[in-house]
Structure formats: structure tokens, C-alpha cells
């Protein structure tokens, strides 16, 4: 929890009203964004870690980044098919994507499955220690699922679940997307969505050869390639833009101090075509429907700028990785 004096609170409110925030940004301006892809190698990573280990050093661009993780998280790390590190101001996120062969659900035999989980490092924020971390992790996970995965049927999902089918009704790809909050200074949901989009762009799905038997009730034989991969299509994967209402105005990319002064916030999931993929609200204050519609309109406009910026950062990160 951010503790502010009355003078500091007045300064934040006054700055936002004047369209000059405490860090010099305007109301609809993001902080600096940096992106790294492939931060968790698929092979050659040190495997001397043991389940009891809760600390490792991850090197990004020559700088050591200390990350505290659980044993479950490092097990996932060793098997990632794609990964990314995103820094938005002082908020830092590591995202990883793991692909496993599974079986489609009976209700949706023509679709694969995607799960999203978030973990908050206790070093990111004092409030993340103990139950505070568990509650926030669950809240962020649900919000991401609501904004990215559509309804229970998969309808409206930002990720094409039908593209994950190998053999209809029998074999599909299950994607496990994990986000780790390394450092927190507000706007976690937007930063997580950006990190997930970047990690998916880095994800290679192994090519498979399927041998179907004459008997339709028998399980097919699936041979997974260790050398050939299909790049995951992220063209329709959206970003999340959160508009935080402070006083009579709303802002994007709020810092922790600004979030402490909010009355409510609306997070809108928007793809590059301007289509709304999901929406979630937090905060106790109610909002007039006309205000929500205006916030959605602003989020659609801002999202296109942010997607263009993210695309250029991804291209630069991929070019750097190839050098």
C-alpha cells in the first residue's frame, strides 16, 4: 500500500487535472517500454537447479536481474516454448509459454486449451508477501482470462483455439501461459498483457506427424519434432489498456501512487483491428454508461499507438537476438 501525505495526494490530483502528471507525462501517455524475447532459452539452460531452490539469476542484456520464484515456476521455466521480459516504467514482467499435447474437452472437441497464471514475486512489493501475493495473483489471473480467453465456450477468445487442434476430438495443444511480476510500480494488467503478447510471438509450436489407425476409437500416434517449429500467430492477440479514473479525469499507465488515488479503473482488451475482446472493471465507484463508452473509445485509440510501439520493440528485440 502506497502511503502519501495530503500534500502529495493534492499534487497528484492537481497535476492530472492540469494534464501534467508527477513524472511529466500527459494523461494519455505511457511510460518508456523495453522488450526482450527469448530470455528463457529452450535448451542449454543450467539444469543443476533443484526443487528446493527459490532464487536464481537471469541475465538480460548483460545486466543481472534477481528473480525470486517458487520451485513450480522454475520447473516451468526449464520447459518454456517462448518467453519475454517487458519493462514498463519501473514495472517489470517475465512471461513464459509452455506447450503440451493434451486432449480436447468433450464439449469443445475442435478447440485446444489455454490457461493463464500469474505469480507475484515477494521482492516486487512488500504487500506481495503472504496472502497479499496470493490474492493479487488470483485477481490478475482472472482479469487476464476474462480479457483474453473469451467465454467458457471459447467464443470471443483473443487466441484462436481452433488453431491448437492436432486431431479433432483426440489430440490438441494445451498452452500454459505464466506471468511473473518482478517489480511493481502500477499498471500490472497492461504490462502482463504486453509480456504475454511478446512471449507468444517468441513461441514455437513443434511440428507433429500423426498416424491414424483404421479403428476410429483408438488413440492416434503423434510424433513430435525436436527440430521443426511453427511460429505462433499473434496477429489477433490484443493488448489491455487500463483507464484509471482519478478525480474527474482518467489516465493510462498509472503508477502505484496514482492508482492509490483512483476511484475506479476500466481495463479494455483491444486487438490491432480495433475490436474489443474483453473488458473488466475494478474499484468501488460506479461509472455512468456514457463515461464507460467514452473510456472504451479512448482505449481503442490509445491501443493502436501502443500496439505499434510494441510491434517495433518486438522487431528490434528479434533482430538483436539474431545478431
Coordinates of C-alpha atoms in Angstrom, one line a residue:
X1 CA 0.0 0.0 0.0
X2 CA 1.3 3.4 -1.0
X3 CA 1.4 5.9 1.9
X4 CA 1.0 9.5 0.8
X5 CA 0.7 12.8 2.7
X6 CA -2.2 15.1 2.0
X7 CA 0.1 17.4 0.1
X8 CA 1.3 14.6 -2.2
X9 CA -2.3 13.5 -2.8
X10 CA -3.2 17.1 -3.7
X11 CA -0.2 17.3 -6.0
X12 CA -1.2 14.1 -7.9
X13 CA -4.8 15.2 -8.3
X14 CA -3.8 18.7 -9.4
X15 CA -1.2 17.5 -11.9
X16 CA -3.7 15.1 -13.5
X17 CA -6.3 17.9 -13.7
X18 CA -3.7 20.2 -15.4
X19 CA -2.7 17.3 -17.8
X20 CA 0.8 17.3 -16.3
X21 CA 1.4 14.2 -14.2
X22 CA 4.1 14.0 -11.5
X23 CA 6.6 12.3 -13.9
X24 CA 6.0 14.8 -16.6
X25 CA 3.6 12.7 -18.7
X26 CA 0.3 13.7 -20.1
X27 CA -2.9 11.9 -19.1
X28 CA -2.9 9.5 -22.1
X29 CA 0.9 8.9 -22.3
X30 CA 2.7 5.7 -21.5
X31 CA 6.0 5.3 -19.7
X32 CA 9.1 4.1 -21.5
X33 CA 8.7 0.5 -22.8
X34 CA 11.5 -2.1 -23.3
X35 CA 11.2 -5.6 -24.6
X36 CA 13.5 -8.7 -24.6
X37 CA 12.5 -12.0 -26.2
X38 CA 13.8 -15.5 -25.6
X39 CA 15.0 -14.6 -22.1
X40 CA 14.5 -18.3 -21.1
X41 CA 16.4 -20.5 -23.5
X42 CA 14.6 -23.7 -24.5
X43 CA 17.9 -25.6 -24.4
X44 CA 21.3 -25.2 -22.8
X45 CA 19.8 -23.6 -19.7
X46 CA 21.6 -24.7 -16.4
X47 CA 19.7 -27.7 -15.1
X48 CA 21.6 -28.0 -11.9
X49 CA 18.7 -26.2 -10.1
X50 CA 16.8 -28.3 -7.6
X51 CA 13.2 -28.1 -6.4
X52 CA 14.1 -26.5 -3.1
X53 CA 15.8 -23.6 -4.8
X54 CA 13.9 -20.3 -4.7
X55 CA 16.4 -17.9 -6.2
X56 CA 18.2 -17.7 -9.5
X57 CA 19.9 -15.0 -11.6
X58 CA 18.6 -14.3 -15.0
X59 CA 20.9 -12.3 -17.2
X60 CA 19.3 -9.8 -19.6
X61 CA 21.5 -7.7 -21.9
X62 CA 24.5 -8.1 -19.7
X63 CA 22.7 -7.0 -16.5
X64 CA 21.9 -9.5 -13.8
X65 CA 18.2 -9.5 -12.8
X66 CA 17.5 -11.1 -9.5
X67 CA 14.2 -13.0 -9.5
X68 CA 12.7 -14.9 -6.6
X69 CA 10.5 -17.7 -7.8
X70 CA 8.8 -20.8 -6.4
X71 CA 10.0 -24.3 -7.3
X72 CA 7.0 -24.8 -9.6
X73 CA 7.8 -21.7 -11.5
X74 CA 11.4 -22.7 -12.3
X75 CA 10.2 -26.1 -13.4
X76 CA 8.0 -24.3 -15.9
X77 CA 11.0 -22.1 -16.9
X78 CA 13.1 -25.0 -17.9
X79 CA 10.5 -26.2 -20.4
X80 CA 9.3 -22.9 -21.9
X81 CA 8.5 -22.8 -25.6
X82 CA 8.6 -19.0 -25.6
X83 CA 9.4 -16.2 -23.2
X84 CA 9.7 -12.5 -22.8
X85 CA 10.8 -9.8 -20.4
X86 CA 8.9 -6.5 -20.5
X87 CA 9.6 -3.3 -18.6
X88 CA 7.0 -0.5 -18.5
X89 CA 8.5 2.3 -16.5
X90 CA 9.5 0.6 -13.2
X91 CA 7.1 -2.3 -13.6
X92 CA 8.8 -5.5 -14.8
X93 CA 7.2 -8.7 -16.0
X94 CA 8.6 -12.0 -17.2
X95 CA 6.2 -14.2 -19.2
X96 CA 6.6 -17.7 -20.4
X97 CA 4.6 -20.0 -22.7
X98 CA 4.7 -23.8 -22.4
X99 CA 3.0 -26.1 -25.0
X100 CA 2.0 -29.6 -24.1
X101 CA 0.0 -32.2 -26.0
X102 CA -3.4 -32.9 -24.4
X103 CA -6.9 -34.0 -25.1
X104 CA -9.7 -31.6 -26.1
X105 CA -12.7 -31.3 -23.8
X106 CA -15.8 -33.3 -24.7
X107 CA -17.8 -30.1 -25.0
X108 CA -15.3 -28.5 -27.4
X109 CA -13.6 -31.2 -29.4
X110 CA -12.5 -28.8 -32.1
X111 CA -10.5 -26.4 -29.8
X112 CA -7.3 -26.5 -27.9
X113 CA -6.9 -25.1 -24.3
X114 CA -5.2 -22.1 -22.9
X115 CA -4.5 -21.4 -19.2
X116 CA -3.1 -18.2 -17.7
X117 CA -1.5 -18.0 -14.3
X118 CA 0.2 -15.0 -12.6
X119 CA 2.7 -15.1 -9.7
X120 CA 3.9 -12.0 -7.8
X121 CA 7.5 -12.1 -6.6
X122 CA 7.6 -11.1 -2.9
X123 CA 10.6 -8.8 -3.7
X124 CA 8.4 -6.7 -6.1
X125 CA 6.3 -5.1 -3.4
X126 CA 6.0 -5.6 0.4
X127 CA 2.3 -6.2 0.0
X128 CA 3.1 -9.3 -2.1
X129 CA 4.3 -11.2 0.9
X130 CA 2.0 -13.9 2.3
X131 CA -1.7 -13.8 1.4
X132 CA -1.4 -10.4 -0.3
X133 CA 0.5 -12.1 -3.2
X134 CA -2.0 -14.9 -3.5
X135 CA -5.0 -12.6 -3.7
X136 CA -3.4 -10.3 -6.2
X137 CA -2.1 -13.2 -8.3
X138 CA -5.6 -14.7 -8.4
X139 CA -7.2 -11.3 -9.3
X140 CA -4.8 -10.7 -12.1
X141 CA -5.1 -14.2 -13.5
X142 CA -8.9 -13.9 -13.6
X143 CA -8.7 -10.5 -15.2
X144 CA -6.4 -11.7 -17.9
X145 CA -8.5 -14.8 -18.6
X146 CA -11.6 -12.6 -18.9
X147 CA -9.9 -10.2 -21.3
X148 CA -8.0 -12.7 -23.4
X149 CA -9.8 -16.1 -23.4
X150 CA -13.5 -15.1 -24.0
X151 CA -16.4 -17.2 -22.7
X152 CA -16.4 -20.7 -21.4
X153 CA -17.1 -22.0 -24.9
X154 CA -14.1 -20.2 -26.2
X155 CA -16.3 -17.8 -28.1
X156 CA -14.6 -14.4 -28.4
X157 CA -11.2 -15.7 -27.4
X158 CA -8.3 -13.5 -28.4
X159 CA -6.3 -16.6 -29.1
X160 CA -7.6 -18.9 -31.9
X161 CA -8.2 -22.1 -30.0
X162 CA -9.1 -24.0 -33.2
X163 CA -5.5 -23.5 -34.4
X164 CA -4.3 -25.6 -31.4
X165 CA -6.1 -28.8 -32.6
X166 CA -4.0 -31.6 -33.9
X167 CA -6.6 -34.3 -34.3
X168 CA -10.2 -33.2 -33.6
X169 CA -11.7 -34.8 -30.5
X170 CA -8.5 -36.6 -29.7
X171 CA -5.3 -34.5 -29.6
X172 CA -4.7 -30.8 -29.1
X173 CA -2.1 -28.4 -27.8
X174 CA -2.5 -27.1 -24.3
X175 CA -0.8 -23.7 -23.8
X176 CA 0.2 -22.7 -20.2
X177 CA 1.0 -19.0 -20.0
X178 CA 2.7 -17.8 -16.9
X179 CA 3.4 -14.3 -15.8
X180 CA 5.8 -13.3 -13.1
X181 CA 5.7 -9.8 -11.6
X182 CA 9.3 -9.0 -10.9
X183 CA 8.9 -5.3 -10.0
X184 CA 5.7 -3.4 -9.4
X185 CA 5.0 0.3 -10.0
X186 CA 1.5 0.2 -11.2
X187 CA -0.4 -0.9 -14.3
X188 CA 0.3 -4.6 -13.8
X189 CA -2.5 -5.8 -16.0
X190 CA -1.4 -3.9 -19.1
X191 CA 2.2 -4.8 -18.6
X192 CA 1.2 -8.5 -18.2
X193 CA -0.8 -8.5 -21.4
X194 CA 2.1 -6.9 -23.3
X195 CA 4.5 -9.5 -21.9
X196 CA 2.1 -12.3 -22.8
X197 CA 1.8 -11.0 -26.4
X198 CA 5.6 -10.7 -26.7
X199 CA 6.1 -14.2 -25.2
X200 CA 3.6 -15.7 -27.7
X201 CA 5.4 -14.0 -30.6
X202 CA 8.5 -15.8 -29.4
X203 CA 6.7 -19.2 -29.1
X204 CA 7.4 -22.0 -31.4
X205 CA 4.9 -24.9 -31.6
X206 CA 6.7 -28.2 -32.5
X207 CA 5.6 -29.7 -35.8
X208 CA 3.8 -33.1 -35.4
X209 CA 3.2 -36.1 -37.6
X210 CA 0.0 -38.0 -36.9
X211 CA -0.6 -41.7 -37.7
X212 CA -4.2 -42.6 -37.6
X213 CA -5.3 -46.2 -37.1
X214 CA -8.1 -47.8 -39.0
X215 CA -10.2 -48.0 -35.8
X216 CA -11.6 -44.6 -35.0
X217 CA -11.8 -45.3 -31.3
X218 CA -8.1 -45.9 -31.0
X219 CA -5.7 -43.1 -29.9
X220 CA -3.6 -41.7 -32.8
X221 CA 0.2 -41.9 -32.7
X222 CA 1.7 -38.5 -32.6
X223 CA 5.4 -37.9 -33.4
X224 CA 6.6 -34.5 -32.1
X225 CA 9.6 -32.9 -33.9
X226 CA 12.5 -31.6 -31.9
X227 CA 13.9 -29.5 -34.7
X228 CA 10.9 -28.0 -36.7
X229 CA 8.6 -25.4 -35.1
X230 CA 5.7 -23.4 -36.3
X231 CA 5.7 -19.8 -35.2
X232 CA 2.6 -18.8 -33.1
X233 CA 0.3 -16.3 -34.9
X234 CA -0.1 -13.3 -32.7
X235 CA -1.7 -11.0 -35.2
X236 CA -5.1 -11.1 -33.4
X237 CA -3.7 -11.2 -29.8
X238 CA -4.8 -8.0 -28.1
X239 CA -3.3 -5.7 -25.6
X240 CA -5.0 -4.4 -22.5
X241 CA -5.4 -0.7 -22.0
X242 CA -6.5 0.3 -18.5
X243 CA -8.0 3.8 -18.0
X244 CA -7.7 4.8 -14.3
X245 CA -10.1 7.5 -13.0
X246 CA -8.5 10.0 -10.7
X247 CA -10.8 12.9 -9.7
X248 CA -12.8 13.9 -12.8
X249 CA -10.2 12.6 -15.3
X250 CA -8.8 9.2 -16.4
X251 CA -5.3 8.3 -17.3
X252 CA -3.4 5.5 -18.9
X253 CA -0.4 3.6 -17.5
X254 CA -1.0 4.7 -13.9
X255 CA 1.9 4.4 -11.4
X256 CA 1.3 2.9 -7.9
X257 CA 1.0 6.4 -6.4
X258 CA -1.6 7.3 -9.0
X259 CA -3.5 4.0 -8.5
X260 CA -3.7 4.8 -4.8
X261 CA -5.8 7.8 -5.6
X262 CA -8.2 6.2 -8.1
X263 CA -11.9 5.9 -7.7
X264 CA -12.3 3.2 -10.4
X265 CA -10.5 1.7 -13.4
X266 CA -11.7 0.1 -16.6
X267 CA -9.4 -2.4 -18.5
X268 CA -10.3 -2.9 -22.2
X269 CA -8.7 -5.6 -24.3
X270 CA -8.3 -4.4 -27.9
X271 CA -6.7 -6.1 -30.9
X272 CA -4.9 -4.4 -33.8
X273 CA -8.2 -4.2 -35.8
X274 CA -9.8 -2.1 -33.1
X275 CA -12.1 -4.9 -31.9
X276 CA -13.0 -5.2 -28.3
X277 CA -12.0 -8.7 -26.9
X278 CA -12.8 -8.2 -23.3
X279 CA -13.5 -5.7 -20.5
X280 CA -13.1 -5.7 -16.7
X281 CA -13.6 -3.0 -14.1
X282 CA -12.2 -2.6 -10.6
X283 CA -12.8 -0.1 -7.9
X284 CA -15.9 0.6 -5.8
X285 CA -17.1 3.8 -7.5
X286 CA -19.8 3.4 -10.1
X287 CA -19.5 4.8 -13.6
X288 CA -22.2 6.2 -15.9
X289 CA -22.6 4.2 -19.1
X290 CA -21.8 7.2 -21.2
X291 CA -18.4 7.5 -19.3
X292 CA -17.7 3.8 -19.9
X293 CA -18.4 4.2 -23.6
X294 CA -16.1 7.2 -23.8
X295 CA -13.4 5.3 -21.9
X296 CA -13.7 2.4 -24.4
X297 CA -13.4 4.8 -27.3
X298 CA -10.3 6.3 -25.8
X299 CA -8.8 2.8 -25.1
X300 CA -9.4 1.8 -28.7
X301 CA -7.5 4.9 -29.9
X302 CA -4.6 4.5 -27.5
X303 CA -4.3 0.8 -28.1
X304 CA -3.3 1.3 -31.7
X305 CA -0.5 3.5 -30.7
X306 CA 0.6 1.0 -28.0
X307 CA 0.4 -1.9 -30.4
X308 CA 2.5 -0.1 -33.0
X309 CA 5.1 0.7 -30.3
X310 CA 5.0 -2.9 -29.1
X311 CA 5.4 -4.3 -32.6
X312 CA 8.5 -2.1 -33.2
X313 CA 10.0 -3.2 -29.9
X314 CA 9.4 -6.9 -30.7
X315 CA 11.0 -6.5 -34.1
X316 CA 14.0 -4.8 -32.6
X317 CA 14.3 -7.5 -29.9
X318 CA 14.1 -10.3 -32.5
X319 CA 16.8 -8.5 -34.7
X320 CA 19.0 -8.2 -31.6
X321 CA 18.6 -11.9 -30.8
X322 CA 19.6 -12.9 -34.3
X323 CA 22.9 -11.0 -34.2

